[in-house]
Amino acid sequence: MFEKVLIANRGEIALRIHRACKELGISTVAVHSTADADAMHVRLADESVCLGPPSPTESYLNIPAIISAAEITGADAIHPGYGFLSENARFAEIVKAHNITFIGPTAEHIRVMGDKIAAKEAVGSVGIPLVPGSKGALADIKQAYAAAEEIGYPVLVKAASGGGGRGMKLSPTKADLAEAMNTAQSEAKSAFGDDNVYLEKYLGRPRHIEIQIIADAHGNVAQLGERDCSLQRRHQKVLEEALSPALTPEDRAEIGKIAREAIANLGYLGVGTIEFLWEDGKFYFIEMNTRLQVEHPITEQVTNIDLVREQIRVAAGHALSFSQDDIKFQGHAIECRINAEDPKTFRPSPGDITYFHAPGGPGVRFDSAIYSGYRIPPFYDSMIGKLIVWGDDRPHCLARLKRALQEMALVGVDTTLPLFLDLLEQPDFQRGDYHIHWLEDWLAEK
Ligand code: ADP
């Protein structure tokens, strides 16, 4: 097992990784920007190194500073968390070149899955169902017209290097295609330095359903069921559920088997998530994330498996501590992403948390790095905590979620807490009857 792990991240995920390390008897090194000198991950870690000024490019994305920190402290592994450098294949290569273990898949797998065209080809070849689309990148508008004719309108123009919903443009009819393609290309060029785009059939009211997988270096692969992340705003997840209220046990078994076999065939290592859109009973692959996800705790709650612990263990060369047959789904879990934002305009609300009381009691978990007196810096993501609630079944989970939200007290900054209390009263949500546009439709009406 590793002796010392450097955690190349901040906030709640840095703390989550620190906790898993301590339980495995591993020392931790926190890295931080000058804006995070008082952060909880820095306070709790065994050692800490300041990387540089607040700007992410000078701190959490500063590869030379992170490698130096690992060398100075003698860390034998680096955990990238999510976001920042977690899906940067070059970083994974550099870490390896310094004889430090990157806690994640190989650089090759990160690279392939980071290019959506290459990813579709790779997973399509191992039996994963795809959204009907163009074969590879589009050379020109003539190819786009031909592909769209075959797929049928509406179509979506998507950037090969896309992320965070950028470089994605809808073309409802043939008349819109040239403009959609141009806009997607220029957006992708400026955001990702790559203007390769492709076409996909636009699905009207799908759900976003993703499968959690984990694989070790001994040929063992497990799938840990699905998460339903259909409640989104601007393609960003707001609330997630495990398991999905929409799937039947047969749907679940079928997609789980396909995902597991595909991952085995790809020779993948570590944790990963295969994301699908699901419409009219059919699954369509959209992308694979080669890292831990923000919403991993709901899977932990329904499977009783510590994903971060297992992720670190398999990176150190150990076999998975469980087999597929050990996985029994129990109860229901929901995660609410609590952001420091105005609950109506979603404008970020950084500043001082003057008072904070965390919710607790049976089935309640609050993954966060905030505390009374903490100053939320304006430089980073506005998510300040994740409220994760587990219940015997979905109604029990909803009742617990309501009382946990009512228990939580946070003074000093605006948060999205009231949004969730409101959402809980919506009959569609109570029935689990929603799709990827539902939340935005509801917000627009509200
Ligand atoms: P990104 O990497 O930018 O997040 P994804 O491919 O993961 O892009 O898609 C993000 C979201 O965009 C999905 O969760 C879904 O809401 C929407 N989306 C993506 N592809 C399609 C499609 N073919 N039809 C309809 N909506 C889509």
Short mmCIF file of N, CA and C in Angstrom, two decimals, residues 126-260:
data_model
loop_
_atom_site.label_atom_id
_atom_site.label_comp_id
_atom_site.label_asym_id
_atom_site.label_seq_id
_atom_site.Cartn_x
_atom_site.Cartn_y
_atom_site.Cartn_z
N VAL A 126 -16.94 -2.38 -28.31
CA VAL A 126 -17.07 -3.40 -27.26
C VAL A 126 -18.54 -3.53 -26.79
N GLY A 127 -19.45 -3.16 -27.68
CA GLY A 127 -20.85 -3.49 -27.45
C GLY A 127 -21.72 -2.48 -26.73
N ILE A 128 -21.20 -1.26 -26.53
CA ILE A 128 -22.01 -0.23 -25.87
C ILE A 128 -22.91 0.44 -26.93
N PRO A 129 -24.22 0.58 -26.66
CA PRO A 129 -25.11 1.21 -27.64
C PRO A 129 -24.88 2.72 -27.75
N LEU A 130 -24.83 3.24 -28.97
CA LEU A 130 -24.50 4.65 -29.21
C LEU A 130 -25.72 5.45 -29.67
N VAL A 131 -25.65 6.78 -29.50
CA VAL A 131 -26.66 7.66 -30.10
C VAL A 131 -26.37 7.63 -31.60
N PRO A 132 -27.41 7.42 -32.46
CA PRO A 132 -27.14 7.46 -33.89
C PRO A 132 -26.47 8.79 -34.26
N GLY A 133 -25.43 8.72 -35.07
CA GLY A 133 -24.71 9.95 -35.40
C GLY A 133 -23.82 9.80 -36.60
N SER A 134 -23.06 10.86 -36.90
CA SER A 134 -22.15 10.82 -38.04
C SER A 134 -21.00 9.87 -37.73
N LYS A 135 -20.41 9.33 -38.78
CA LYS A 135 -19.25 8.46 -38.56
C LYS A 135 -18.02 9.33 -38.45
N GLY A 136 -17.61 9.61 -37.23
CA GLY A 136 -16.42 10.43 -37.01
C GLY A 136 -16.67 11.91 -37.25
N ALA A 137 -15.57 12.66 -37.35
CA ALA A 137 -15.64 14.12 -37.48
C ALA A 137 -16.18 14.50 -38.86
N LEU A 138 -16.80 15.67 -38.93
CA LEU A 138 -17.35 16.16 -40.19
C LEU A 138 -16.30 17.00 -40.90
N ALA A 139 -16.03 16.66 -42.17
CA ALA A 139 -15.02 17.41 -42.92
C ALA A 139 -15.59 18.76 -43.38
N ASP A 140 -16.85 18.77 -43.80
CA ASP A 140 -17.46 20.01 -44.30
C ASP A 140 -18.97 19.94 -44.17
N ILE A 141 -19.63 21.01 -44.57
CA ILE A 141 -21.09 21.11 -44.41
C ILE A 141 -21.81 20.09 -45.30
N LYS A 142 -21.19 19.73 -46.43
CA LYS A 142 -21.82 18.74 -47.32
C LYS A 142 -21.96 17.39 -46.61
N GLN A 143 -20.89 17.02 -45.90
CA GLN A 143 -20.92 15.77 -45.12
C GLN A 143 -21.97 15.87 -44.02
N ALA A 144 -22.07 17.07 -43.42
CA ALA A 144 -23.03 17.28 -42.34
C ALA A 144 -24.46 17.09 -42.86
N TYR A 145 -24.76 17.69 -44.02
CA TYR A 145 -26.11 17.53 -44.58
C TYR A 145 -26.41 16.05 -44.85
N ALA A 146 -25.44 15.37 -45.42
CA ALA A 146 -25.64 13.96 -45.77
C ALA A 146 -25.90 13.13 -44.50
N ALA A 147 -25.07 13.39 -43.45
CA ALA A 147 -25.22 12.64 -42.20
C ALA A 147 -26.56 12.94 -41.54
N ALA A 148 -26.94 14.22 -41.53
CA ALA A 148 -28.19 14.63 -40.88
C ALA A 148 -29.39 14.01 -41.59
N GLU A 149 -29.31 13.94 -42.92
CA GLU A 149 -30.38 13.32 -43.71
C GLU A 149 -30.58 11.87 -43.27
N GLU A 150 -29.48 11.19 -43.05
CA GLU A 150 -29.53 9.78 -42.66
C GLU A 150 -30.07 9.60 -41.25
N ILE A 151 -29.62 10.49 -40.32
CA ILE A 151 -30.01 10.38 -38.91
C ILE A 151 -31.45 10.85 -38.71
N GLY A 152 -31.82 11.93 -39.42
CA GLY A 152 -33.13 12.56 -39.25
C GLY A 152 -33.06 13.71 -38.26
N TYR A 153 -33.69 14.85 -38.60
CA TYR A 153 -33.69 16.02 -37.72
C TYR A 153 -34.66 15.79 -36.58
N PRO A 154 -34.52 16.49 -35.43
CA PRO A 154 -33.45 17.42 -35.08
C PRO A 154 -32.12 16.70 -34.79
N VAL A 155 -31.01 17.41 -35.08
CA VAL A 155 -29.69 16.86 -34.77
C VAL A 155 -28.93 17.83 -33.87
N LEU A 156 -27.94 17.27 -33.20
CA LEU A 156 -27.11 18.07 -32.31
C LEU A 156 -25.70 18.07 -32.87
N VAL A 157 -25.09 19.27 -33.02
CA VAL A 157 -23.69 19.35 -33.44
C VAL A 157 -22.88 19.35 -32.14
N LYS A 158 -21.93 18.42 -32.00
CA LYS A 158 -21.15 18.33 -30.75
C LYS A 158 -19.66 18.39 -31.03
N ALA A 159 -18.92 19.04 -30.12
CA ALA A 159 -17.48 19.15 -30.27
C ALA A 159 -16.81 17.89 -29.76
N ALA A 160 -15.81 17.39 -30.51
CA ALA A 160 -15.08 16.18 -30.10
C ALA A 160 -14.44 16.37 -28.73
N SER A 161 -13.93 17.58 -28.47
CA SER A 161 -13.24 17.85 -27.20
C SER A 161 -14.18 18.46 -26.16
N GLY A 162 -15.48 18.50 -26.46
CA GLY A 162 -16.44 19.22 -25.60
C GLY A 162 -16.44 18.80 -24.14
N GLY A 163 -16.88 19.70 -23.31
CA GLY A 163 -17.04 19.44 -21.88
C GLY A 163 -17.84 20.57 -21.27
N GLY A 164 -18.52 20.26 -20.16
CA GLY A 164 -19.32 21.30 -19.49
C GLY A 164 -20.40 21.89 -20.38
N GLY A 165 -20.85 21.11 -21.35
CA GLY A 165 -21.95 21.56 -22.21
C GLY A 165 -21.53 22.56 -23.28
N ARG A 166 -20.25 22.84 -23.40
CA ARG A 166 -19.80 23.81 -24.41
C ARG A 166 -19.53 23.14 -25.75
N GLY A 167 -19.70 23.91 -26.81
CA GLY A 167 -19.47 23.37 -28.15
C GLY A 167 -20.57 22.44 -28.60
N MET A 168 -21.81 22.67 -28.08
CA MET A 168 -22.94 21.81 -28.41
C MET A 168 -24.04 22.70 -28.98
N LYS A 169 -24.50 22.42 -30.20
CA LYS A 169 -25.53 23.28 -30.82
C LYS A 169 -26.62 22.44 -31.47
N LEU A 170 -27.87 22.85 -31.20
CA LEU A 170 -29.04 22.14 -31.73
C LEU A 170 -29.39 22.66 -33.12
N SER A 171 -29.70 21.73 -34.02
CA SER A 171 -30.19 22.12 -35.33
C SER A 171 -31.54 21.44 -35.55
N PRO A 172 -32.64 22.18 -35.32
CA PRO A 172 -33.97 21.56 -35.43
C PRO A 172 -34.30 21.12 -36.86
N THR A 173 -33.85 21.90 -37.86
CA THR A 173 -34.14 21.57 -39.27
C THR A 173 -32.89 21.78 -40.12
N LYS A 174 -33.01 21.42 -41.41
CA LYS A 174 -31.89 21.55 -42.34
C LYS A 174 -31.43 23.01 -42.43
N ALA A 175 -32.41 23.94 -42.38
CA ALA A 175 -32.10 25.37 -42.52
C ALA A 175 -31.18 25.88 -41.43
N ASP A 176 -31.12 25.18 -40.27
CA ASP A 176 -30.31 25.66 -39.13
C ASP A 176 -28.91 25.04 -39.09
N LEU A 177 -28.69 24.03 -39.93
CA LEU A 177 -27.48 23.22 -39.75
C LEU A 177 -26.18 23.97 -39.98
N ALA A 178 -26.12 24.77 -41.06
CA ALA A 178 -24.87 25.47 -41.38
C ALA A 178 -24.47 26.40 -40.23
N GLU A 179 -25.45 27.12 -39.69
CA GLU A 179 -25.14 28.05 -38.60
C GLU A 179 -24.75 27.29 -37.33
N ALA A 180 -25.48 26.22 -37.02
CA ALA A 180 -25.18 25.43 -35.82
C ALA A 180 -23.75 24.89 -35.89
N MET A 181 -23.38 24.42 -37.08
CA MET A 181 -22.04 23.85 -37.25
C MET A 181 -20.96 24.91 -37.08
N ASN A 182 -21.20 26.08 -37.70
CA ASN A 182 -20.24 27.19 -37.57
C ASN A 182 -20.05 27.61 -36.12
N THR A 183 -21.17 27.79 -35.41
CA THR A 183 -21.10 28.25 -34.02
C THR A 183 -20.40 27.20 -33.15
N ALA A 184 -20.77 25.94 -33.34
CA ALA A 184 -20.15 24.88 -32.53
C ALA A 184 -18.65 24.83 -32.78
N GLN A 185 -18.27 24.97 -34.07
CA GLN A 185 -16.84 24.93 -34.41
C GLN A 185 -16.06 26.08 -33.78
N SER A 186 -16.63 27.29 -33.87
CA SER A 186 -15.84 28.42 -33.33
C SER A 186 -15.82 28.38 -31.80
N GLU A 187 -16.94 27.93 -31.19
CA GLU A 187 -16.95 27.80 -29.73
C GLU A 187 -15.92 26.75 -29.28
N ALA A 188 -15.87 25.64 -30.00
CA ALA A 188 -14.94 24.56 -29.64
C ALA A 188 -13.49 24.99 -29.86
N LYS A 189 -13.28 25.73 -30.96
CA LYS A 189 -11.92 26.19 -31.27
C LYS A 189 -11.41 27.09 -30.13
N SER A 190 -12.25 28.03 -29.69
CA SER A 190 -11.75 28.96 -28.67
C SER A 190 -11.70 28.30 -27.28
N ALA A 191 -12.63 27.39 -26.97
CA ALA A 191 -12.62 26.77 -25.64
C ALA A 191 -11.62 25.63 -25.53
N PHE A 192 -11.45 24.84 -26.59
CA PHE A 192 -10.63 23.62 -26.47
C PHE A 192 -9.48 23.56 -27.48
N GLY A 193 -9.37 24.57 -28.35
CA GLY A 193 -8.30 24.57 -29.35
C GLY A 193 -8.44 23.43 -30.35
N ASP A 194 -9.68 22.97 -30.55
CA ASP A 194 -9.92 21.84 -31.46
C ASP A 194 -11.31 22.04 -32.05
N ASP A 195 -11.39 22.23 -33.36
CA ASP A 195 -12.72 22.52 -33.93
C ASP A 195 -13.36 21.29 -34.59
N ASN A 196 -12.91 20.09 -34.22
CA ASN A 196 -13.56 18.88 -34.74
C ASN A 196 -14.97 18.76 -34.14
N VAL A 197 -15.94 18.61 -35.03
CA VAL A 197 -17.32 18.41 -34.55
C VAL A 197 -17.94 17.20 -35.23
N TYR A 198 -18.99 16.68 -34.60
CA TYR A 198 -19.72 15.54 -35.17
C TYR A 198 -21.21 15.73 -34.93
N LEU A 199 -22.01 14.88 -35.53
CA LEU A 199 -23.47 15.00 -35.39
C LEU A 199 -24.04 13.86 -34.57
N GLU A 200 -25.08 14.19 -33.81
CA GLU A 200 -25.81 13.16 -33.08
C GLU A 200 -27.29 13.43 -33.22
N LYS A 201 -28.06 12.38 -33.20
CA LYS A 201 -29.52 12.52 -33.15
C LYS A 201 -29.84 13.26 -31.85
N TYR A 202 -30.72 14.26 -31.91
CA TYR A 202 -31.11 14.98 -30.70
C TYR A 202 -32.28 14.25 -30.05
N LEU A 203 -32.09 13.84 -28.81
CA LEU A 203 -33.15 13.14 -28.09
C LEU A 203 -33.98 14.17 -27.34
N GLY A 204 -35.30 14.08 -27.45
CA GLY A 204 -36.18 15.11 -26.94
C GLY A 204 -36.32 15.16 -25.43
N ARG A 205 -36.70 14.03 -24.82
CA ARG A 205 -36.96 14.04 -23.37
C ARG A 205 -36.31 12.83 -22.69
N PRO A 206 -35.00 12.67 -22.87
CA PRO A 206 -34.37 11.50 -22.25
C PRO A 206 -34.06 11.74 -20.77
N ARG A 207 -33.72 10.68 -20.08
CA ARG A 207 -33.14 10.79 -18.75
C ARG A 207 -31.63 10.59 -18.90
N HIS A 208 -30.87 11.17 -17.96
CA HIS A 208 -29.42 10.95 -17.93
C HIS A 208 -29.17 9.85 -16.90
N ILE A 209 -28.70 8.72 -17.38
CA ILE A 209 -28.44 7.59 -16.49
C ILE A 209 -27.01 7.12 -16.68
N GLU A 210 -26.27 7.00 -15.59
CA GLU A 210 -24.86 6.63 -15.70
C GLU A 210 -24.56 5.42 -14.83
N ILE A 211 -23.62 4.60 -15.32
CA ILE A 211 -23.26 3.36 -14.63
C ILE A 211 -21.88 3.51 -14.00
N GLN A 212 -21.79 3.23 -12.71
CA GLN A 212 -20.50 3.26 -12.00
C GLN A 212 -19.80 1.93 -12.19
N ILE A 213 -18.54 2.00 -12.61
CA ILE A 213 -17.77 0.75 -12.72
C ILE A 213 -16.45 0.91 -11.95
N ILE A 214 -15.86 -0.23 -11.61
CA ILE A 214 -14.51 -0.23 -11.02
C ILE A 214 -13.81 -1.51 -11.46
N ALA A 215 -12.51 -1.38 -11.78
CA ALA A 215 -11.75 -2.54 -12.25
C ALA A 215 -10.39 -2.55 -11.58
N ASP A 216 -9.88 -3.75 -11.28
CA ASP A 216 -8.53 -3.84 -10.73
C ASP A 216 -7.56 -4.33 -11.81
N ALA A 217 -6.30 -4.51 -11.45
CA ALA A 217 -5.29 -4.90 -12.43
C ALA A 217 -5.20 -6.43 -12.55
N HIS A 218 -6.15 -7.15 -11.93
CA HIS A 218 -6.12 -8.61 -11.96
C HIS A 218 -7.26 -9.18 -12.79
N GLY A 219 -7.90 -8.31 -13.57
CA GLY A 219 -8.98 -8.77 -14.44
C GLY A 219 -10.36 -8.78 -13.79
N ASN A 220 -10.48 -8.25 -12.56
CA ASN A 220 -11.80 -8.19 -11.93
C ASN A 220 -12.47 -6.86 -12.25
N VAL A 221 -13.73 -6.95 -12.67
CA VAL A 221 -14.51 -5.75 -12.98
C VAL A 221 -15.85 -5.86 -12.27
N ALA A 222 -16.30 -4.76 -11.67
CA ALA A 222 -17.64 -4.75 -11.08
C ALA A 222 -18.39 -3.53 -11.56
N GLN A 223 -19.71 -3.69 -11.72
CA GLN A 223 -20.56 -2.53 -12.00
C GLN A 223 -21.43 -2.33 -10.77
N LEU A 224 -21.54 -1.08 -10.33
CA LEU A 224 -22.22 -0.80 -9.07
C LEU A 224 -23.58 -0.12 -9.27
N GLY A 225 -24.20 -0.45 -10.39
CA GLY A 225 -25.53 0.09 -10.63
C GLY A 225 -25.49 1.51 -11.17
N GLU A 226 -26.69 2.09 -11.28
CA GLU A 226 -26.79 3.38 -11.95
C GLU A 226 -27.08 4.54 -11.00
N ARG A 227 -26.85 5.74 -11.53
CA ARG A 227 -27.30 6.98 -10.89
C ARG A 227 -28.14 7.72 -11.92
N ASP A 228 -29.23 8.31 -11.45
CA ASP A 228 -30.06 9.10 -12.34
C ASP A 228 -29.73 10.57 -12.09
N CYS A 229 -29.14 11.21 -13.09
CA CYS A 229 -28.68 12.61 -12.95
C CYS A 229 -29.44 13.49 -13.92
N SER A 230 -30.73 13.24 -14.08
CA SER A 230 -31.51 13.98 -15.07
C SER A 230 -31.83 15.41 -14.64
N LEU A 231 -31.79 15.67 -13.32
CA LEU A 231 -32.10 17.04 -12.89
C LEU A 231 -30.87 17.91 -13.09
N GLN A 232 -30.88 18.69 -14.18
CA GLN A 232 -29.72 19.48 -14.59
C GLN A 232 -30.14 20.91 -14.89
N ARG A 233 -29.16 21.79 -14.71
CA ARG A 233 -29.33 23.18 -15.14
C ARG A 233 -28.09 23.53 -15.96
N ARG A 234 -28.30 23.98 -17.17
CA ARG A 234 -27.18 24.27 -18.09
C ARG A 234 -26.23 23.09 -18.22
N HIS A 235 -26.79 21.90 -18.37
CA HIS A 235 -26.03 20.65 -18.50
C HIS A 235 -25.21 20.32 -17.26
N GLN A 236 -25.47 21.01 -16.14
CA GLN A 236 -24.77 20.71 -14.88
C GLN A 236 -25.75 19.99 -13.97
N LYS A 237 -25.28 18.93 -13.32
CA LYS A 237 -26.15 18.16 -12.44
C LYS A 237 -26.46 18.94 -11.16
N VAL A 238 -27.70 18.82 -10.71
CA VAL A 238 -28.14 19.56 -9.52
C VAL A 238 -28.49 18.60 -8.38
N LEU A 239 -29.17 17.52 -8.72
CA LEU A 239 -29.57 16.50 -7.74
C LEU A 239 -29.46 15.14 -8.42
N GLU A 240 -28.96 14.14 -7.70
CA GLU A 240 -28.80 12.81 -8.28
C GLU A 240 -29.44 11.77 -7.38
N GLU A 241 -29.92 10.69 -8.01
CA GLU A 241 -30.54 9.60 -7.25
C GLU A 241 -29.91 8.26 -7.62
N ALA A 242 -29.83 7.37 -6.63
CA ALA A 242 -29.44 5.98 -6.88
C ALA A 242 -30.40 5.12 -6.06
N LEU A 243 -31.02 4.17 -6.65
CA LEU A 243 -30.99 3.87 -8.08
C LEU A 243 -31.99 4.78 -8.81
N SER A 244 -32.08 4.65 -10.12
CA SER A 244 -33.01 5.50 -10.86
C SER A 244 -34.45 5.08 -10.58
N PRO A 245 -35.35 6.06 -10.34
CA PRO A 245 -36.75 5.69 -10.15
C PRO A 245 -37.41 5.18 -11.43
N ALA A 246 -36.72 5.28 -12.56
CA ALA A 246 -37.34 4.94 -13.84
C ALA A 246 -37.04 3.53 -14.34
N LEU A 247 -35.88 2.98 -14.00
CA LEU A 247 -35.49 1.69 -14.58
C LEU A 247 -36.18 0.51 -13.92
N THR A 248 -36.46 -0.50 -14.72
CA THR A 248 -36.95 -1.75 -14.17
C THR A 248 -35.73 -2.61 -13.80
N PRO A 249 -35.90 -3.62 -12.95
CA PRO A 249 -34.77 -4.49 -12.64
C PRO A 249 -34.17 -5.13 -13.89
N GLU A 250 -35.01 -5.36 -14.91
CA GLU A 250 -34.52 -5.97 -16.16
C GLU A 250 -33.62 -4.98 -16.92
N ASP A 251 -34.07 -3.69 -17.01
CA ASP A 251 -33.25 -2.65 -17.67
C ASP A 251 -31.88 -2.58 -16.98
N ARG A 252 -31.95 -2.58 -15.65
CA ARG A 252 -30.76 -2.42 -14.81
C ARG A 252 -29.78 -3.57 -15.05
N ALA A 253 -30.30 -4.78 -15.05
CA ALA A 253 -29.44 -5.95 -15.23
C ALA A 253 -28.81 -5.93 -16.62
N GLU A 254 -29.60 -5.52 -17.61
CA GLU A 254 -29.12 -5.54 -18.99
C GLU A 254 -27.98 -4.54 -19.20
N ILE A 255 -28.19 -3.29 -18.78
CA ILE A 255 -27.17 -2.26 -19.04
C ILE A 255 -25.94 -2.52 -18.16
N GLY A 256 -26.17 -3.04 -16.96
CA GLY A 256 -25.05 -3.35 -16.06
C GLY A 256 -24.13 -4.40 -16.67
N LYS A 257 -24.75 -5.40 -17.27
CA LYS A 257 -23.98 -6.49 -17.89
C LYS A 257 -23.19 -5.96 -19.08
N ILE A 258 -23.84 -5.15 -19.91
CA ILE A 258 -23.17 -4.58 -21.09
C ILE A 258 -21.98 -3.72 -20.65
N ALA A 259 -22.19 -2.88 -19.62
CA ALA A 259 -21.13 -1.98 -19.15
C ALA A 259 -19.95 -2.78 -18.60
N ARG A 260 -20.27 -3.78 -17.83
CA ARG A 260 -19.22 -4.57 -17.18
C ARG A 260 -18.37 -5.31 -18.22
#
